[in-house]
Coordinates of C-alpha atoms in Angstrom, one line a residue:
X15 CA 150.3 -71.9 -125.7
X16 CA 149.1 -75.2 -126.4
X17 CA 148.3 -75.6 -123.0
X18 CA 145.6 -72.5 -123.3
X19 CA 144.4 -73.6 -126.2
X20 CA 143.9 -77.6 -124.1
X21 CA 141.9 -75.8 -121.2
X22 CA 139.8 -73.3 -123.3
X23 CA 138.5 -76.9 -125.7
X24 CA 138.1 -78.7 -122.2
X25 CA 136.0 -75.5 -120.9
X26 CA 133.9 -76.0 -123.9
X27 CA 133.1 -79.7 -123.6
X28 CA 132.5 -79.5 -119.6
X29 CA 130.2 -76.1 -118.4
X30 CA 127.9 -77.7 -115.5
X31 CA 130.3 -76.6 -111.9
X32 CA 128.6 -76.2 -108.8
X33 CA 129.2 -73.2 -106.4
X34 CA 132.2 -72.2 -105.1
X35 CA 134.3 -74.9 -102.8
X36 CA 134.5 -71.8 -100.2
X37 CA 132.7 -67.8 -100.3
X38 CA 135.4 -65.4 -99.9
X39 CA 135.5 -61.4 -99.6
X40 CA 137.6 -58.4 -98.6
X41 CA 137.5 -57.4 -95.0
X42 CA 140.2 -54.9 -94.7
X43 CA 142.8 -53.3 -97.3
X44 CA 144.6 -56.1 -97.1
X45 CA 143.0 -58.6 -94.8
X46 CA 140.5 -61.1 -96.7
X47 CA 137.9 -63.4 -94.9
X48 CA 137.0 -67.4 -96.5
X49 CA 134.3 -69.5 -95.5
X50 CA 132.0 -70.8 -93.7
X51 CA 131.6 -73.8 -96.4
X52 CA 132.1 -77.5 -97.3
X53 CA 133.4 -79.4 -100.1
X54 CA 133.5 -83.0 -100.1
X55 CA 135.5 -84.1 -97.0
X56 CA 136.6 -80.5 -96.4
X57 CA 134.9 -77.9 -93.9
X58 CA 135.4 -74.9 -92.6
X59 CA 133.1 -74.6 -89.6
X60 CA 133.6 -70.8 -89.0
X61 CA 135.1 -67.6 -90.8
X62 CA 138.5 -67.3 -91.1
X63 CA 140.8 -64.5 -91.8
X64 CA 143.8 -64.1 -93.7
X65 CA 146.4 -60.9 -94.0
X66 CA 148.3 -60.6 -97.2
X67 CA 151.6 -59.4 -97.9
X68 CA 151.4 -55.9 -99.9
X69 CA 152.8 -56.4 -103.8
X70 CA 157.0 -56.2 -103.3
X71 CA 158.5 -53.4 -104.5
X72 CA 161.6 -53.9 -106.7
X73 CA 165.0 -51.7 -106.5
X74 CA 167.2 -51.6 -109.7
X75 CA 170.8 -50.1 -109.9
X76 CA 173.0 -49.9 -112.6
X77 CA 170.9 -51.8 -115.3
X78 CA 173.5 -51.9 -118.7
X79 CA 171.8 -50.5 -122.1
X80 CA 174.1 -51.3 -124.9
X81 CA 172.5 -48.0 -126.7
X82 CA 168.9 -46.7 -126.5
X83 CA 166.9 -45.8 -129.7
X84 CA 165.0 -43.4 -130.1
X85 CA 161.6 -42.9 -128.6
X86 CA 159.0 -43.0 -131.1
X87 CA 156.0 -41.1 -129.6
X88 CA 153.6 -42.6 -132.4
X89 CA 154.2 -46.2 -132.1
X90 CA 152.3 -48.9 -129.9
X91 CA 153.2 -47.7 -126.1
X92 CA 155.2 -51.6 -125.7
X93 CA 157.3 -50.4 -129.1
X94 CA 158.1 -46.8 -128.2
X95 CA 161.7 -47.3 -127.0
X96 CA 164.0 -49.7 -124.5
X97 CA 162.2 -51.4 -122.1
X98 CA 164.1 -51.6 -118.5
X99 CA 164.7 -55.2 -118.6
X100 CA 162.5 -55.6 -114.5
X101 CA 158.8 -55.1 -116.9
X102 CA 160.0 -56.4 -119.9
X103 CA 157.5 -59.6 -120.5
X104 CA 158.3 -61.1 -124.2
X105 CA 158.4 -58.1 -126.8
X106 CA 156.1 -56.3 -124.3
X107 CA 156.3 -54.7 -120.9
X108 CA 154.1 -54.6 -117.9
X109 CA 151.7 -51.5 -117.7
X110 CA 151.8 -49.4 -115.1
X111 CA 154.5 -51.6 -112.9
X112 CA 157.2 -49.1 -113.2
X113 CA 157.6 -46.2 -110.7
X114 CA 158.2 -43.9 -113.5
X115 CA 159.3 -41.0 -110.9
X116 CA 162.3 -43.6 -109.7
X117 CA 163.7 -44.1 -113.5
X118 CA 167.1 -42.0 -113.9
X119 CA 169.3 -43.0 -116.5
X120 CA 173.2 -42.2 -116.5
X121 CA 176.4 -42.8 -118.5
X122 CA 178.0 -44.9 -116.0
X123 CA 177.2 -47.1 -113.1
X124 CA 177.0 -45.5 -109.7
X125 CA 176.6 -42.1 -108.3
X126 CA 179.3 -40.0 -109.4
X127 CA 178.6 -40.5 -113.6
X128 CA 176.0 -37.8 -115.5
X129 CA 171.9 -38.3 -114.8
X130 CA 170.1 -37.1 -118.2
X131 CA 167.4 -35.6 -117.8
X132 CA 163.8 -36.8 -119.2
X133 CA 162.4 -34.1 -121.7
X134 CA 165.9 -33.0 -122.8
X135 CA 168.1 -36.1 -123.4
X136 CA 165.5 -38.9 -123.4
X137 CA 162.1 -39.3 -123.3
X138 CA 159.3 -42.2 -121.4
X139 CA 155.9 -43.9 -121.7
X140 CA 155.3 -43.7 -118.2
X141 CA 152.3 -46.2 -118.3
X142 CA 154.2 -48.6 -120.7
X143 CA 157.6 -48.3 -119.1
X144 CA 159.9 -47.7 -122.8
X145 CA 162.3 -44.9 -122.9
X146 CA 164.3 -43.9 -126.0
X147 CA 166.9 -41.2 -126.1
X148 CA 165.6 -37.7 -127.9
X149 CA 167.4 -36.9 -131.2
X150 CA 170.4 -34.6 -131.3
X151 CA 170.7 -34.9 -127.4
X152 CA 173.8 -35.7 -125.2
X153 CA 173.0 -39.6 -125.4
X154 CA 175.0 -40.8 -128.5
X155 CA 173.3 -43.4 -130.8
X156 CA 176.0 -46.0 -130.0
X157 CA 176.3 -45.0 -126.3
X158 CA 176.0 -47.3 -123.2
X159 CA 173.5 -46.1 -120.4
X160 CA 172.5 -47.1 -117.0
X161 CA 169.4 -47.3 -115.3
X162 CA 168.2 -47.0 -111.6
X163 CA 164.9 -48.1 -111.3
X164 CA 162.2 -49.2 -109.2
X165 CA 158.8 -51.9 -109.9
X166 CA 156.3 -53.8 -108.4
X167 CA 155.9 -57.3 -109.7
X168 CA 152.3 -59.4 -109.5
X169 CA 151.7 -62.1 -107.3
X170 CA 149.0 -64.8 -107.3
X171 CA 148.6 -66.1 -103.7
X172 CA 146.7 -69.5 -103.1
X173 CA 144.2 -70.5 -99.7
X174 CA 143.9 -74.1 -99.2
X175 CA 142.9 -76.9 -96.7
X176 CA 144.4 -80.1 -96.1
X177 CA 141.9 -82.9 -94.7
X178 CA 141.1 -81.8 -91.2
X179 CA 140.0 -79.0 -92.1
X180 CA 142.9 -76.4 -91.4
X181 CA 143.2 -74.0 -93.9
X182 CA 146.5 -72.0 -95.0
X183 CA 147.6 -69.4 -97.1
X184 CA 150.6 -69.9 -99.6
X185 CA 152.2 -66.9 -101.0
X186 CA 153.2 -66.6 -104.9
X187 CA 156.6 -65.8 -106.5
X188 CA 156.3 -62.5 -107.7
X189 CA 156.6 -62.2 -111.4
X190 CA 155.2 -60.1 -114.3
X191 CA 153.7 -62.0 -117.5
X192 CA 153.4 -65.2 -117.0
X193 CA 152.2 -65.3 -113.1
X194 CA 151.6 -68.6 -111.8
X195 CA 150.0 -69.6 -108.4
X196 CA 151.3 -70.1 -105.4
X197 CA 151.9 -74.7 -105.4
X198 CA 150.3 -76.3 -102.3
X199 CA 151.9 -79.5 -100.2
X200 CA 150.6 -82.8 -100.4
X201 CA 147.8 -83.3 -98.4
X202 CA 146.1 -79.9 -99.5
X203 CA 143.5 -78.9 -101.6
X204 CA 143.5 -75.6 -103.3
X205 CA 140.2 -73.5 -102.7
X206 CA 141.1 -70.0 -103.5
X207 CA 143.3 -67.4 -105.2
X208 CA 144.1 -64.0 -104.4
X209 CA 145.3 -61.9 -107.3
X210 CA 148.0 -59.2 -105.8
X211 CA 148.7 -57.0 -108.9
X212 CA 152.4 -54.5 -108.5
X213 CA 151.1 -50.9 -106.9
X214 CA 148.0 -52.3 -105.5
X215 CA 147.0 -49.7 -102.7
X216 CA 144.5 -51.9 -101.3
X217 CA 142.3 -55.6 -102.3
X218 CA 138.7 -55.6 -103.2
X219 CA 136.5 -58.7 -103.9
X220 CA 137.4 -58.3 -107.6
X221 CA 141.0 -59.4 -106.6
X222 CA 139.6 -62.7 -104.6
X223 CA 138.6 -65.9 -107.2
X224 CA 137.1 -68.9 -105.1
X225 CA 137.7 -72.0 -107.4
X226 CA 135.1 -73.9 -108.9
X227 CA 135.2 -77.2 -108.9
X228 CA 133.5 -79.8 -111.9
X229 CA 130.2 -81.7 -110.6
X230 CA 131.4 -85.5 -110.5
X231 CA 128.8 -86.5 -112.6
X232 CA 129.2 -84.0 -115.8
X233 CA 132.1 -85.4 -117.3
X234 CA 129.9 -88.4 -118.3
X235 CA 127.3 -86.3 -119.6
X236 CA 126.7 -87.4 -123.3
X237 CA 125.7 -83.9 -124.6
X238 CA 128.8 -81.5 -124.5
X239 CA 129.4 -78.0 -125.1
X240 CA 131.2 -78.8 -128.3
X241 CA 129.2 -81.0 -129.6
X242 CA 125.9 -78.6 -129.8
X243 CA 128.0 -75.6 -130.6
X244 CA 130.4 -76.9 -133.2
X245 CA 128.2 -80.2 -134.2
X246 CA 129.6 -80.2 -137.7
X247 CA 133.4 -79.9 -136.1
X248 CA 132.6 -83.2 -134.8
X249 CA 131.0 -84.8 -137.2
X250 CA 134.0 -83.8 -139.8
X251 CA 136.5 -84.7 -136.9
X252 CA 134.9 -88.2 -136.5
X253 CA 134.0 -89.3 -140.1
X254 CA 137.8 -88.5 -141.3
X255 CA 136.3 -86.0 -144.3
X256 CA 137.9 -82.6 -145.1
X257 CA 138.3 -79.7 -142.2
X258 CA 139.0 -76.1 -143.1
X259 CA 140.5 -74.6 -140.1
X260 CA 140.9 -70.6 -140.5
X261 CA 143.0 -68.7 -136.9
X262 CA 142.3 -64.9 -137.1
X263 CA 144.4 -63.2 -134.7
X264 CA 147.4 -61.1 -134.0
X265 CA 151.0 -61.5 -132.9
X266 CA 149.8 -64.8 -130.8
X267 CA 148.1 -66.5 -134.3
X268 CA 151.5 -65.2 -136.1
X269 CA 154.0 -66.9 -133.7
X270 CA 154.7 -64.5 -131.2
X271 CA 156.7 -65.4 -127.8
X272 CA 158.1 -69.0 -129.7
X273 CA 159.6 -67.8 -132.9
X274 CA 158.9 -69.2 -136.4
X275 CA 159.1 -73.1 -136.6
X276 CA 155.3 -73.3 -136.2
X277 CA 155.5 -76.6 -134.5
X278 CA 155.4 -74.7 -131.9
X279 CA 152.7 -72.1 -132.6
X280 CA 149.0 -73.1 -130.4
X281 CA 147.3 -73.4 -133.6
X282 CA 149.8 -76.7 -134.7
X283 CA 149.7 -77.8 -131.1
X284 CA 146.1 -77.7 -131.4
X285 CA 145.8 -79.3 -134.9
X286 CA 148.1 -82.1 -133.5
X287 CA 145.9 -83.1 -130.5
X288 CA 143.1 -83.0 -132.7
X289 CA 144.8 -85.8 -134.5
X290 CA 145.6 -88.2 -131.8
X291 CA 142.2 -87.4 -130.2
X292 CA 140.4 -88.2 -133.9
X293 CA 143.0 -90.6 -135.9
X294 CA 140.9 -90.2 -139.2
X295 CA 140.7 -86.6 -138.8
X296 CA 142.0 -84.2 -142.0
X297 CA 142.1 -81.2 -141.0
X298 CA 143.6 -78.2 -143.2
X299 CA 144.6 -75.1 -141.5
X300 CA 144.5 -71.3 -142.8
X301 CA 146.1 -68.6 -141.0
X302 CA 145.1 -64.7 -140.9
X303 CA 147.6 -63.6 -138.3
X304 CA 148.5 -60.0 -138.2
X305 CA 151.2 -58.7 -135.4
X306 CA 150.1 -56.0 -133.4
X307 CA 146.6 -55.4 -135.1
X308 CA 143.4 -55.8 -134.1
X309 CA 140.3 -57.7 -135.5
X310 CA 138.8 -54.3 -136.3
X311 CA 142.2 -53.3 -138.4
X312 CA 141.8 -56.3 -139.9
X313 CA 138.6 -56.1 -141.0
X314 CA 139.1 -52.5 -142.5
X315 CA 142.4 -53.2 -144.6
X316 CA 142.1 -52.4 -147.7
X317 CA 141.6 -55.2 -150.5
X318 CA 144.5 -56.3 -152.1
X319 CA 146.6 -55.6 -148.9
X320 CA 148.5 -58.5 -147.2
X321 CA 145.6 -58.5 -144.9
X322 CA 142.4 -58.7 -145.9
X323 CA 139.9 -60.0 -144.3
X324 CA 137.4 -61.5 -146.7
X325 CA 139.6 -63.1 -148.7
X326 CA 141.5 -64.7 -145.6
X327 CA 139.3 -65.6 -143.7
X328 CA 135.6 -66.2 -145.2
X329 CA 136.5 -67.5 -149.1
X330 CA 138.2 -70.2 -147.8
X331 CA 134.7 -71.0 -146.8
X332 CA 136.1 -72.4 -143.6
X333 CA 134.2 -75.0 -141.1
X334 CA 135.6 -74.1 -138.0
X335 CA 137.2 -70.8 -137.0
X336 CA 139.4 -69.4 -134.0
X337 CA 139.4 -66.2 -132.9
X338 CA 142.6 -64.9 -130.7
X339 CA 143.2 -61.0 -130.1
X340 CA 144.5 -59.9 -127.0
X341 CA 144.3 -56.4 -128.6
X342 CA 140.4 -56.5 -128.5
X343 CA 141.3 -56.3 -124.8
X344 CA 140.3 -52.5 -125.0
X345 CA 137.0 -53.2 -126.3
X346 CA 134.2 -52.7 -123.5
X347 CA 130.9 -55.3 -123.0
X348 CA 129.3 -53.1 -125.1
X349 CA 131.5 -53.1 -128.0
X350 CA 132.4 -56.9 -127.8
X351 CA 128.8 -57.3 -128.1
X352 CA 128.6 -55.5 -131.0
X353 CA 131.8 -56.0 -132.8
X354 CA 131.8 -59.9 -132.1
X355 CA 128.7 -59.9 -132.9
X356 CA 129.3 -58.8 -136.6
X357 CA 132.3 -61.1 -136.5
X358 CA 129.7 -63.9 -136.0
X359 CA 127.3 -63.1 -138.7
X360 CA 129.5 -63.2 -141.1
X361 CA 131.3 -66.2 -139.9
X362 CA 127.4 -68.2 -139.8
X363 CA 127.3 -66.9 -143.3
X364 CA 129.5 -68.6 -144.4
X365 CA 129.1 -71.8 -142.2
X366 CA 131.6 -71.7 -140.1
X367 CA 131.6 -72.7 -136.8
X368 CA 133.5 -70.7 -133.9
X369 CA 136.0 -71.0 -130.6
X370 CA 136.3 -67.8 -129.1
X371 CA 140.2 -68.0 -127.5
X372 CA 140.4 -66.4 -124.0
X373 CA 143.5 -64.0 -125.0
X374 CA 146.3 -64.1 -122.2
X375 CA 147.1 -61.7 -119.3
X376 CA 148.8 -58.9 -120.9
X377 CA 146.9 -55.9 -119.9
X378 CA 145.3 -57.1 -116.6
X379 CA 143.7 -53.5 -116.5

């Protein structure tokens, strides 16, 4: 997390990148085409075409379930049951990366044990992939169940070219949550990505990202990003005199995926570079965190609840605010406009200056 937090404060100093290294675009369901193009010493003279691997499909038997609760049709779709462990990212699950129609779920392991059946005994989020058993059915509370089941993990390929100009394609490790890209040798220069997301019937340009690469001459620039959006920040930052900091978020801004020593949360990683970046620096940090909400929820609380946003976030009259939710990820252009937009007014009324977090990859829907 405090690596996000890192990139999204150097993506605000640095904006000025020049075109893409290399122009990419589908061809074919699963055939993609990059280049012609130069960057630096590398060149790609003519087209060149690359097939890529179809998402792998996953086979699970005899997955061990202690007990299963049971399914809660009205909670959040990641809280409405077990997860099978295949989709299971952190206290969430993949969406839509389960072959719902594959789960079965038995009292032993094998073929020759009893198959419940869904409706009757148990019940599933298809989309989310959590099952719980139904009350008063054949599934015990304190019974042990197996599952047969089948996924499709994510996969982030990468295209690159080493110095004369050949270029190859690297495939990714499957995975689900955190997905990382596919590492290049020594000697190459990574130009491209290709995003293969599980049950992916075919790749469009939206799945292709060329990489941009920073102009040499912009990180010397005198003027940055931060310093004519959050001028005050810096000013505070540099003369050593009093910073409120106020993070307004969800699960993420409350510890979620590392626990409670908060050493560890991104908002302490954050405060902590601060300080070795700005010795004189005295920064105080405020936290409106609420798991599983978002910003709109938190806005609407009642006053006088645990959450409320006024008195959490805009007394403390705070200099510098950070805005995380991953649960605005439902929101469309429209509403971001117009939600954020409120978000902002009142934050400028009350002087504070903003960092709006990109939220991680959990619904990449």
């Amino acid at each position: 997390m405090g690596t996000l937090v890192s990139l999204a404060l150097l993506s605000c100093m640095w904006t000025a990148v020049s075109e893409p290294v290399l122009p990419m675009r589908a061809v074919e369901n699963w055939r993609i085409e990059i280049g012609p193009g130069t960057a630096g010493s590398l060149k790609i003279d003519t087209p060149i075409l690359f097939d890529i691997e179809m998402p792998q499909r996953i086979v699970v038997k005899d997955e061990k379930h202690d007990s299963l609760p049971v399914f809660n049709p009205k909670a959040g779709g990641w809280a409405k049951g077990a997860k099978p462990r295949g989709i299971q990212t952190e206290d969430c699950s993949a969406t839509d990366r389960l072959h719902p129609e594959t789960l079965r779920v038995k009292d032993k392991p094998g073929q020759d044990g009893t198959f419940f059946m869904q409706g009757k005994d148990y019940e599933l989020d298809p989309f989310w992939g959590t099952f719980g058993r139904i009350e008063g059915s054949t599934i015990a509370a304190d019974q042990p169940v197996f599952l047969d089941y089948e996924y499709e993990p994510d996969r982030l390929d990468t295209i690159a070219v080493d110095t004369t100009g050949k270029s190859s394609l690297f495939k990714g490790k499957p995975s689900l949550g955190i997905v990382l890209p596919a590492p290049v040798p020594e000697g190459f220069t990574s130009v491209a990505r290709g995003w293969v997301p599980g049950k992916c019937t075919a790749l469009t340009d939206d799945n292709l990202y060329p990489i941009f690469f920073d102009e040499p001459d912009t990180l010397s620039e005198t003027t940055s990003t931060a310093e004519r959006l959050l001028p005050k920040t810096l000013d505070k930052l540099r003369a050593g005199t009093p910073l409120t900091v106020v993070t307004f978020g969800d699960s993420v801004t409350c510890g979620g995926g590392v626990g409670s020593d908060q050493s560890l949360w991104w908002q302490q990683q954050f405060l902590t570079r601060l300080k070795a970046r700005f010795s004189k620096s005295q920064a105080t940090w405020k936290n409106a965190g609420w798991g599983g909400a978002s910003s709109a929820a938190y806005i609407n609380s009642p006053r006088g609840s645990e959450h409320y946003y006024s008195r959490d976030v805009l007394e403390p009259k705070p200099d510098l605010v950070i805005i995380e939710f991953v649960n605005d990820a439902y929101l469309d252009e429209q509403g971001v406009t117009e939600h954020y937009g409120k978000i902002l007014a009142d934050l400028r009324g009350v002087g504070a200056e903003v960092i709006l977090m990109t939220p991680h990859l959990v619904r990449p829907d």
